PDB file of C-alpha atoms in Angstrom:
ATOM      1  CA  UNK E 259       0.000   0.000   0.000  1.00 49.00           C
ATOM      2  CA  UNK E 260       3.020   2.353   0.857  1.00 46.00           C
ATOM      3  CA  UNK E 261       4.301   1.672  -2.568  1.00 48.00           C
ATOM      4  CA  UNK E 262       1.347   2.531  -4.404  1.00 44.00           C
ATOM      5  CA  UNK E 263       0.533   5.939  -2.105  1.00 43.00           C
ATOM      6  CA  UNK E 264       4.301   6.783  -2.441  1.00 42.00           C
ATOM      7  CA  UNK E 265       4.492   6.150  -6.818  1.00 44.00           C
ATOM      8  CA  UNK E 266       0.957   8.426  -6.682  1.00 49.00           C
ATOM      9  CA  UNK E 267       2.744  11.140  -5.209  1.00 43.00           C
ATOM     10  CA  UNK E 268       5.629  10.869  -7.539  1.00 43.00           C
ATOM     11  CA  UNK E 269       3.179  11.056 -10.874  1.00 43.00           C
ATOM     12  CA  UNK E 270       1.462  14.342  -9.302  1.00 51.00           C
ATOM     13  CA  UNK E 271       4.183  16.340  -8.765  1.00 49.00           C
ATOM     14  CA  UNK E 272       6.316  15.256 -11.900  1.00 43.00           C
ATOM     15  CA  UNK E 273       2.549  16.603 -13.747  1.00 45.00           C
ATOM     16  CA  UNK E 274       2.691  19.659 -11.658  1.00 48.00           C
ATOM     17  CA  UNK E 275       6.085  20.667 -12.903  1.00 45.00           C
ATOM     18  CA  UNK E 276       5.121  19.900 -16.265  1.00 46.00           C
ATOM     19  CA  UNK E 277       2.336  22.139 -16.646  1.00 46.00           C
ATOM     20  CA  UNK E 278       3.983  25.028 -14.327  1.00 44.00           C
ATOM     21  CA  UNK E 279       6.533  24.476 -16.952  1.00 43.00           C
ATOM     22  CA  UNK E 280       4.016  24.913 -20.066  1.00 46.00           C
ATOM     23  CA  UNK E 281       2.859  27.872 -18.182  1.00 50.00           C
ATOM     24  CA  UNK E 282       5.924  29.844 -17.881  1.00 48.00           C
ATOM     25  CA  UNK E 283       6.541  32.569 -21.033  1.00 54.00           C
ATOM     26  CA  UNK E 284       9.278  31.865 -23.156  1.00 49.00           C
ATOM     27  CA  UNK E 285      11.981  34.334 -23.550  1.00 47.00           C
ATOM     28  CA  UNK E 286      11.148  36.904 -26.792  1.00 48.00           C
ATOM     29  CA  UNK E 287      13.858  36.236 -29.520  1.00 39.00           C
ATOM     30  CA  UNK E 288      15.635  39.815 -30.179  1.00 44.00           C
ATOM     31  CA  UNK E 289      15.545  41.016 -33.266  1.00 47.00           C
ATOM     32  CA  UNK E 290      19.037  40.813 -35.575  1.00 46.00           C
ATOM     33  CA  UNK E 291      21.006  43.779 -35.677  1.00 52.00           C
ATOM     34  CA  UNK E 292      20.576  45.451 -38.984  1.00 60.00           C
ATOM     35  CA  UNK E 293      25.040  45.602 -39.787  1.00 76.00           C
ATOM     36  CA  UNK E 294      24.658  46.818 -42.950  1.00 68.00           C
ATOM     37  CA  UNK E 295      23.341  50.513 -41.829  1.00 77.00           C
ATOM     38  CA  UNK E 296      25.869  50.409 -38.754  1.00 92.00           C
ATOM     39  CA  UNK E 297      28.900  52.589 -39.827  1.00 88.00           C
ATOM     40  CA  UNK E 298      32.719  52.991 -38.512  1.00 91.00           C
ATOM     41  CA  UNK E 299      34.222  56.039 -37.174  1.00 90.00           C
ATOM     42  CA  UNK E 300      37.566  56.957 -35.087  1.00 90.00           C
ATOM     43  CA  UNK E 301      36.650  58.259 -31.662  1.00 90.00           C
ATOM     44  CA  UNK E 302      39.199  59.770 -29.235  1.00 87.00           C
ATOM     45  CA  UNK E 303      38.403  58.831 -25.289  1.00 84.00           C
ATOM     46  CA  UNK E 304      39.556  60.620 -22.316  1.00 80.00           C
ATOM     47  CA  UNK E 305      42.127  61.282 -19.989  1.00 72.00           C
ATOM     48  CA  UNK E 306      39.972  60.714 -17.193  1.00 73.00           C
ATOM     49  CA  UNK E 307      40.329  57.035 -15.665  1.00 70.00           C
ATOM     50  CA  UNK E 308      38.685  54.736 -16.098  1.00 79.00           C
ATOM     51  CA  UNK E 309      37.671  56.320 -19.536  1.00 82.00           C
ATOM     52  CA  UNK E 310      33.730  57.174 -20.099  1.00 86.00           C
ATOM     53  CA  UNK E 311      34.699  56.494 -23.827  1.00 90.00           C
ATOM     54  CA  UNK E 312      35.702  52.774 -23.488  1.00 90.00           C
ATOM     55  CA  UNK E 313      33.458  51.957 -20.851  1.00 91.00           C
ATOM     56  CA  UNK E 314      30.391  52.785 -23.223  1.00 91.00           C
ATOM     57  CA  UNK E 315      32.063  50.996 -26.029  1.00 94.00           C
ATOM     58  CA  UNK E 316      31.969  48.002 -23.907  1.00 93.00           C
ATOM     59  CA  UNK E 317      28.555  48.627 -22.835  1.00 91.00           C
ATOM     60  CA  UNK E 318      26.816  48.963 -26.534  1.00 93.00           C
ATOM     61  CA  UNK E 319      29.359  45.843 -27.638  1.00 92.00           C
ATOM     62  CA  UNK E 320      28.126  43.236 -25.039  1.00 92.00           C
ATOM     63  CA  UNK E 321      24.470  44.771 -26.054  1.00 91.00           C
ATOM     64  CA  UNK E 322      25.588  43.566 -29.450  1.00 91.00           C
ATOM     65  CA  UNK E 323      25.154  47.325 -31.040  1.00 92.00           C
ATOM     66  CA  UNK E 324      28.818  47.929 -32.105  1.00 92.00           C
ATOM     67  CA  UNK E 325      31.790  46.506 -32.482  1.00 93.00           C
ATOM     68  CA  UNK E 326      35.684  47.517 -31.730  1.00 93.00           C
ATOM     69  CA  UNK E 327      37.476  47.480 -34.581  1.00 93.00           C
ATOM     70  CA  UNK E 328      40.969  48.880 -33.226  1.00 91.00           C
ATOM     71  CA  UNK E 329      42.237  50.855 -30.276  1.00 92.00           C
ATOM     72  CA  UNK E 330      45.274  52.966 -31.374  1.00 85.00           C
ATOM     73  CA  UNK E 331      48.171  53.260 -29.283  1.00 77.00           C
ATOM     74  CA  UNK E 332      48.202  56.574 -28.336  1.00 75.00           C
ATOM     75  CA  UNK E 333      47.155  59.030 -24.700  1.00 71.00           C
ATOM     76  CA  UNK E 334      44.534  59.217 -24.686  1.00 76.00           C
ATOM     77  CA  UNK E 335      43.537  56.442 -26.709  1.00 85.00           C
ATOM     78  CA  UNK E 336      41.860  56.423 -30.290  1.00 89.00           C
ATOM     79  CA  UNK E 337      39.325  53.699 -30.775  1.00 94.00           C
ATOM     80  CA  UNK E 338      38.397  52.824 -34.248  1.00 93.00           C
ATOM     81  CA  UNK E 339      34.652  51.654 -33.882  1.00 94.00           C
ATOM     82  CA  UNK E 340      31.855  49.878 -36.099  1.00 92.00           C
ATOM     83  CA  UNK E 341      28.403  50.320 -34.482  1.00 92.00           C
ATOM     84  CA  UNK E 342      24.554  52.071 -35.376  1.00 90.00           C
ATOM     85  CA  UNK E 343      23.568  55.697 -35.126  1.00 89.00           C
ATOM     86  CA  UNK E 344      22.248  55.124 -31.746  1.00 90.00           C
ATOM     87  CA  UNK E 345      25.254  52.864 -29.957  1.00 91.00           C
ATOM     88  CA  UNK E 346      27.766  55.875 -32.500  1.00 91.00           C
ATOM     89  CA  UNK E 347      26.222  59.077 -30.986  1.00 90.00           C
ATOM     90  CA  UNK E 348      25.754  57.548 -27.364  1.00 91.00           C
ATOM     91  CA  UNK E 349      29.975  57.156 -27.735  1.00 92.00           C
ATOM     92  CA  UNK E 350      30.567  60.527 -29.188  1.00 89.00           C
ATOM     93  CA  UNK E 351      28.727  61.900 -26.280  1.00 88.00           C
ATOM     94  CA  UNK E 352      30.652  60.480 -23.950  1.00 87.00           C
ATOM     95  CA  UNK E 353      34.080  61.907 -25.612  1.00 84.00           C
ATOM     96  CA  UNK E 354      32.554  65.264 -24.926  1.00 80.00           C
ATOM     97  CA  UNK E 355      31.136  65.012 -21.627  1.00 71.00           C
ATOM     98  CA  UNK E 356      32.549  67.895 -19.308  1.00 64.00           C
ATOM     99  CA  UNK E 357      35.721  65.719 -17.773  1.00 60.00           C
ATOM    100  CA  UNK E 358      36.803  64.772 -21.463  1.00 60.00           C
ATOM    101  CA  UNK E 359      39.561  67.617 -22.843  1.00 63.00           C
ATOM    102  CA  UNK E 360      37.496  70.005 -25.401  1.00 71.00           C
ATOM    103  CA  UNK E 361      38.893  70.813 -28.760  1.00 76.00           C
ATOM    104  CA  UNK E 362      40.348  74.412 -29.419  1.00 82.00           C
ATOM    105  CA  UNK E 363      38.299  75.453 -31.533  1.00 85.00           C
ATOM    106  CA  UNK E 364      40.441  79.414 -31.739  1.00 90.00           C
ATOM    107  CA  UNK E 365      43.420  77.414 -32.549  1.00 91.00           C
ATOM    108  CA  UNK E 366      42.051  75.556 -34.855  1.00 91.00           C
ATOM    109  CA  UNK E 367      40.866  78.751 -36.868  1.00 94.00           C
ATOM    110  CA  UNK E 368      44.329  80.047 -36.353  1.00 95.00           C
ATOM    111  CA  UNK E 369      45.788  77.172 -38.052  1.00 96.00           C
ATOM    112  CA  UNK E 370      43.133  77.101 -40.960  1.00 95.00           C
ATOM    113  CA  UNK E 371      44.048  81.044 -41.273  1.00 96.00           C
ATOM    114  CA  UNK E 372      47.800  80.073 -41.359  1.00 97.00           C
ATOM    115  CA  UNK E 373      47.700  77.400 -43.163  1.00 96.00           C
ATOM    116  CA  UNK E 374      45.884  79.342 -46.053  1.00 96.00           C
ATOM    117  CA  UNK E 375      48.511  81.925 -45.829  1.00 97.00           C
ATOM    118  CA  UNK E 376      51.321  78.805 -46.278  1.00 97.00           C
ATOM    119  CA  UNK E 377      49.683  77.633 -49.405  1.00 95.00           C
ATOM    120  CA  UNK E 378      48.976  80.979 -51.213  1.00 95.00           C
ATOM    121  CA  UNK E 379      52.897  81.941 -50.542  1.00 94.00           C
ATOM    122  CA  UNK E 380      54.365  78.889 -50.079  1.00 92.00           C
ATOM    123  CA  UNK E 381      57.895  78.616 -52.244  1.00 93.00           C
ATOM    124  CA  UNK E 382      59.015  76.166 -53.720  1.00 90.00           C
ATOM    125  CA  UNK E 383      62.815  76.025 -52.830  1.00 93.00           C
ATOM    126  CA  UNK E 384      63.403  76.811 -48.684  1.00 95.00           C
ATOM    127  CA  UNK E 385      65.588  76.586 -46.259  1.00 95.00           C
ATOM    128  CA  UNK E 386      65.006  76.954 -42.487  1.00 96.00           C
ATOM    129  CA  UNK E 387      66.434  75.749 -39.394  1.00 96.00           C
ATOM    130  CA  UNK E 388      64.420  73.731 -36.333  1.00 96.00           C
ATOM    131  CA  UNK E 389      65.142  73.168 -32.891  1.00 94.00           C
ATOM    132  CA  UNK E 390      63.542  71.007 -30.881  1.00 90.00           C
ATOM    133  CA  UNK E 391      63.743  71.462 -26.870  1.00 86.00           C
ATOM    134  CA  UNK E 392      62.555  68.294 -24.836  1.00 76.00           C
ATOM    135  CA  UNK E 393      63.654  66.131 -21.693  1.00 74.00           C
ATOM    136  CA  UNK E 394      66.116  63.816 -23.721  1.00 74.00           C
ATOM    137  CA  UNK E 395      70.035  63.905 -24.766  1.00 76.00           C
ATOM    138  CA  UNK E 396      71.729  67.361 -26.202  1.00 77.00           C
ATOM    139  CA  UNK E 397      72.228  65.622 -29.239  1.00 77.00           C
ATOM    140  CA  UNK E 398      68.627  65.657 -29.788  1.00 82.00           C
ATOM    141  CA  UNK E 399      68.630  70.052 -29.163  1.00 86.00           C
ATOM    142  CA  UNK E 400      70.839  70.708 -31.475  1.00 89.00           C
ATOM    143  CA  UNK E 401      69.397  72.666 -34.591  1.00 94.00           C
ATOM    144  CA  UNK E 402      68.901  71.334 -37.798  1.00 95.00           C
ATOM    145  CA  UNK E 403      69.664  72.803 -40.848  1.00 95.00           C
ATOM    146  CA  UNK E 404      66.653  71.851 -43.302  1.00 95.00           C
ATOM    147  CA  UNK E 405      66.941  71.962 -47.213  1.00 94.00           C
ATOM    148  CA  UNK E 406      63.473  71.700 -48.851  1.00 94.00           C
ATOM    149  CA  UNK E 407      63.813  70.979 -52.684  1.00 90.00           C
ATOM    150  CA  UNK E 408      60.557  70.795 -54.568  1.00 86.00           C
ATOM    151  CA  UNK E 409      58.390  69.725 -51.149  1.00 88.00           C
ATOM    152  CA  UNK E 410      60.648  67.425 -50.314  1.00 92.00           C
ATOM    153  CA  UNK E 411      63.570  67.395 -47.978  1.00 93.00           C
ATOM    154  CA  UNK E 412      66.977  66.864 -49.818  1.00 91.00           C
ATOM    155  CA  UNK E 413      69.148  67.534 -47.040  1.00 92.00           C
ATOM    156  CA  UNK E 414      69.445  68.275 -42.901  1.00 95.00           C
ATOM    157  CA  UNK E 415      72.694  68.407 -41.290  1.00 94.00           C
ATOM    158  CA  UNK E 416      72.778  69.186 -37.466  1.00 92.00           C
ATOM    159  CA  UNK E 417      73.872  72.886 -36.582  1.00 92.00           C
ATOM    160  CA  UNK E 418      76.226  72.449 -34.288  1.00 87.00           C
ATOM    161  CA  UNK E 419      78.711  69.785 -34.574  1.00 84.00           C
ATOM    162  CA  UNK E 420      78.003  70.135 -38.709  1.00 86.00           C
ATOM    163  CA  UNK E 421      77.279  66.637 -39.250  1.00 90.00           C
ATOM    164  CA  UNK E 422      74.708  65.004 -41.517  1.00 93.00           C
ATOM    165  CA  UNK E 423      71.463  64.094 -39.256  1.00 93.00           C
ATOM    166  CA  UNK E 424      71.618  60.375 -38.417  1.00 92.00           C
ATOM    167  CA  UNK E 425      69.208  58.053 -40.392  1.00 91.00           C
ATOM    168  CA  UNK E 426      67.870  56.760 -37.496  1.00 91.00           C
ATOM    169  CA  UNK E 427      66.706  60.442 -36.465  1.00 91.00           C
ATOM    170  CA  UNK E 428      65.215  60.303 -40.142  1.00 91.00           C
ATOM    171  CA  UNK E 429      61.930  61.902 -39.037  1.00 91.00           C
ATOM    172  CA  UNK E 430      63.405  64.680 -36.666  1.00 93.00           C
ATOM    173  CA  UNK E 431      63.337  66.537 -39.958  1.00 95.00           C
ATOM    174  CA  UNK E 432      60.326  68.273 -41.001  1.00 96.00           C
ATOM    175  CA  UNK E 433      58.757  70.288 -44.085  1.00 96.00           C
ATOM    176  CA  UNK E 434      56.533  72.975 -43.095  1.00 97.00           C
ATOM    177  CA  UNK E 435      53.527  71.211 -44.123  1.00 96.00           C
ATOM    178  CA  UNK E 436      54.764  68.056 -41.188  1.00 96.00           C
ATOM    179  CA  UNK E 437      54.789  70.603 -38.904  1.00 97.00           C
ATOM    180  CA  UNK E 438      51.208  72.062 -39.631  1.00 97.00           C
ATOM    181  CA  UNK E 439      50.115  68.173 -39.398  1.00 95.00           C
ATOM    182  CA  UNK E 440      51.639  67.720 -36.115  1.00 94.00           C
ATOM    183  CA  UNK E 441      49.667  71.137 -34.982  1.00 95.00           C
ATOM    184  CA  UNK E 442      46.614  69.419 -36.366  1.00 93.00           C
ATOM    185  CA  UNK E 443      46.471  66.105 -34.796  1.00 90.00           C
ATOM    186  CA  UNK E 444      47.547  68.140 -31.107  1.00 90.00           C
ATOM    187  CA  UNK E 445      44.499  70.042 -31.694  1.00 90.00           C
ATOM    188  CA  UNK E 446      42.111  67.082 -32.633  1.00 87.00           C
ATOM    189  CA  UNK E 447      43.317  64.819 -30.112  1.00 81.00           C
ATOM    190  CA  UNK E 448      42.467  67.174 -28.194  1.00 81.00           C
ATOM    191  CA  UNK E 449      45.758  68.240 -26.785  1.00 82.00           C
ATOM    192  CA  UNK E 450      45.807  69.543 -22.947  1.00 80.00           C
ATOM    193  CA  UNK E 451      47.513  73.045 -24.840  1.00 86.00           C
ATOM    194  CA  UNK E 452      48.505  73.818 -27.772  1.00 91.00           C
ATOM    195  CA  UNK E 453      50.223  77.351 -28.044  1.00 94.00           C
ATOM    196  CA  UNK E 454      51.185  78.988 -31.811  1.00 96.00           C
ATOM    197  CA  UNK E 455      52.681  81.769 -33.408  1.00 97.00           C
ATOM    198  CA  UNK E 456      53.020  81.869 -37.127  1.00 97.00           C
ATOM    199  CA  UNK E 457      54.454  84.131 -39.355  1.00 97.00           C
ATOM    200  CA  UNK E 458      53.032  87.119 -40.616  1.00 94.00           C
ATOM    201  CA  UNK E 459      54.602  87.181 -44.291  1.00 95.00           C
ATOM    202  CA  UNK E 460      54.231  82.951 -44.799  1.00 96.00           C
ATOM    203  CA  UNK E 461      52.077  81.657 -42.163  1.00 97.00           C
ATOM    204  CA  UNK E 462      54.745  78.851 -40.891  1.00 97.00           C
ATOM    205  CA  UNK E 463      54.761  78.284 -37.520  1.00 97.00           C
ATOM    206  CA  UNK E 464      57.491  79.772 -35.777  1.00 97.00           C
ATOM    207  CA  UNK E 465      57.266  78.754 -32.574  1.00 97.00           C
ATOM    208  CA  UNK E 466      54.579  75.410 -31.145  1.00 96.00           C
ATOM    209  CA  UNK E 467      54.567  74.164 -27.656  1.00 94.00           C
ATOM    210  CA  UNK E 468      52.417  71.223 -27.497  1.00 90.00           C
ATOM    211  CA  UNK E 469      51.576  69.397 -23.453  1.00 86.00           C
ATOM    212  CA  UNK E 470      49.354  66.757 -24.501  1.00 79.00           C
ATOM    213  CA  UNK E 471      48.339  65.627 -20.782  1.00 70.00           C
ATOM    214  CA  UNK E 472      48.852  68.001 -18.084  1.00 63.00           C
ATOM    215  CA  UNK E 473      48.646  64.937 -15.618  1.00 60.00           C
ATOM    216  CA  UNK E 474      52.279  63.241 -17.120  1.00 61.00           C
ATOM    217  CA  UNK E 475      55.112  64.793 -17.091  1.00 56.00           C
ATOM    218  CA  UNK E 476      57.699  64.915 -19.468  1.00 57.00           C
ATOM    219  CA  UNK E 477      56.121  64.290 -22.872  1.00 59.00           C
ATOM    220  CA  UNK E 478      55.780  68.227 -23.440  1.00 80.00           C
ATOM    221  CA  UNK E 479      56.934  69.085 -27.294  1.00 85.00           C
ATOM    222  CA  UNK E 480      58.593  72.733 -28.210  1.00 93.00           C
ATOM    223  CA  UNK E 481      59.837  73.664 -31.609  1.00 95.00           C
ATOM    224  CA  UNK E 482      61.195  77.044 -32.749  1.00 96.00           C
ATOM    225  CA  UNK E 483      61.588  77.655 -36.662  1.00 97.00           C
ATOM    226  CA  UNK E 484      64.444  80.464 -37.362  1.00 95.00           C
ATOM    227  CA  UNK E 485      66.386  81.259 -40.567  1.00 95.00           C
ATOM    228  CA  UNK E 486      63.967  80.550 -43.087  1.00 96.00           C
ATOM    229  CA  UNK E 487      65.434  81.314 -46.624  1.00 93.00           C
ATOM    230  CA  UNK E 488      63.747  81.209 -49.775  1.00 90.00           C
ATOM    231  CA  UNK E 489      65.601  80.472 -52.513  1.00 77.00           C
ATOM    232  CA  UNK E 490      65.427  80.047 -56.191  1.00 66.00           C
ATOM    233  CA  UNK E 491      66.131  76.443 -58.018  1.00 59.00           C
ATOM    234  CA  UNK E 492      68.058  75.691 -54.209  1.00 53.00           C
ATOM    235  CA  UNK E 493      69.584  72.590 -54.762  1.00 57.00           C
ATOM    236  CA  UNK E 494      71.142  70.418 -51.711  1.00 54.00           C
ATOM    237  CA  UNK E 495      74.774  70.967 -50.576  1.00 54.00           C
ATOM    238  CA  UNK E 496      76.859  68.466 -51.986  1.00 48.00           C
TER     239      UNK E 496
END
């Protein structure tokens, strides 16, 4: 009798379950994420730690709205991003909440200004010395002597010991357009400051100081431009 009480109980609950079972909802499938409208864009985060920026990147990529394409090694970082309008503009808006560093917008139009100058008067034959003053070796302070043949740089020999510049320190050279990129991207980033003056006649700069975080130290850039010469059909020292 205890057998058959005991395998009665045992049917009734296992049909219990089943229909509470039948009775609970299922989940609702979400609808696909329409990829083919989602575009990609580079956004810049923030000093601030931990950055807004990444954080909401993370947040719209788990909710399968976007998707991190690259982060670019830089401070603060650049994060090259695939998403929708929505998951896109929720990101941007964190780049410019109130902690995030704001773009200059005055020196911006001061470079655009310049800049026009630099291309209405630029010459086609220069030569101009540039200094560079940072926390490293004296070797790297010394001036270089910059040749500029046809918008491209046939020669730089360091100032004061009168040598040719090492090819590892290739890129220490500049044209005046590299240095009106390198004003550019310290103004996009945005930089912490970014301080120009530019010449009146050509619009080069003559003097950029660039701190692109005020919270690190030593990683401040300073470059004076003196001696500029234009010349006619200049051709590099042999």
């Amino acid at each position: 009798m205890n057998r058959i009480i005991l395998t009665s109980v045992l049917l009734s609950s296992l049909v219990a379950c089943s229909t509470a079972s039948e009775q609970v909802p299922l989940p609702k499938v979400q609808p696909p994420v329409m990829q083919s409208h989602w575009t990609t864009v580079t956004i810049t985060g923030t000093s601030v730690q931990p950055d807004p920026v990444e954080l909401k990147i993370r947040e719209f990529e788990q909710a399968g709205q976007l998707k991190l394409l690259r982060v670019m090694e830089s401070f603060p970082a650049q994060y090259v991003i695939k998403g929708s309008p929505q998951a896109l503009s929720a990101v941007q808006a964190a780049a410019n909440s109130p902690l995030a560093p704001q773009k200059d917008v005055s020196a911006l139009a001061a470079l655009d200004a310049a800049e026009a100058v630099w291309r209405q008067k630029r010459p086609a034959h220069y030569a101009y010395q540039l200094q560079t003053s940072c926390f490293c070796p004296p070797e790297y302070t010394q001036p270089i002597a910059i040749r500029v043949f046809q918008g491209k740089i046939q020669q730089a020999d360091l100032v004061t010991s009168r040598k040719p510049l090492p090819p590892e320190r290739k890129g220490d050279a500049k044209t005046i357009e590299e240095l009106f990129k390198l004003i550019r991207d310290a103004i996009n980033r945005p930089a912490a400051s970014v301080k120009i003056t530019y010449d009146q006649q050509y619009g080069f700069p003559s003097t950029i100081s660039i701190d692109l975080d005020q919270m690190m130290a030593d990683e401040e850039m300073y470059y004076t431009v003196q001696a500029f010469t234009v010349a006619s059909g200049l051709k590099p020292a042999q």
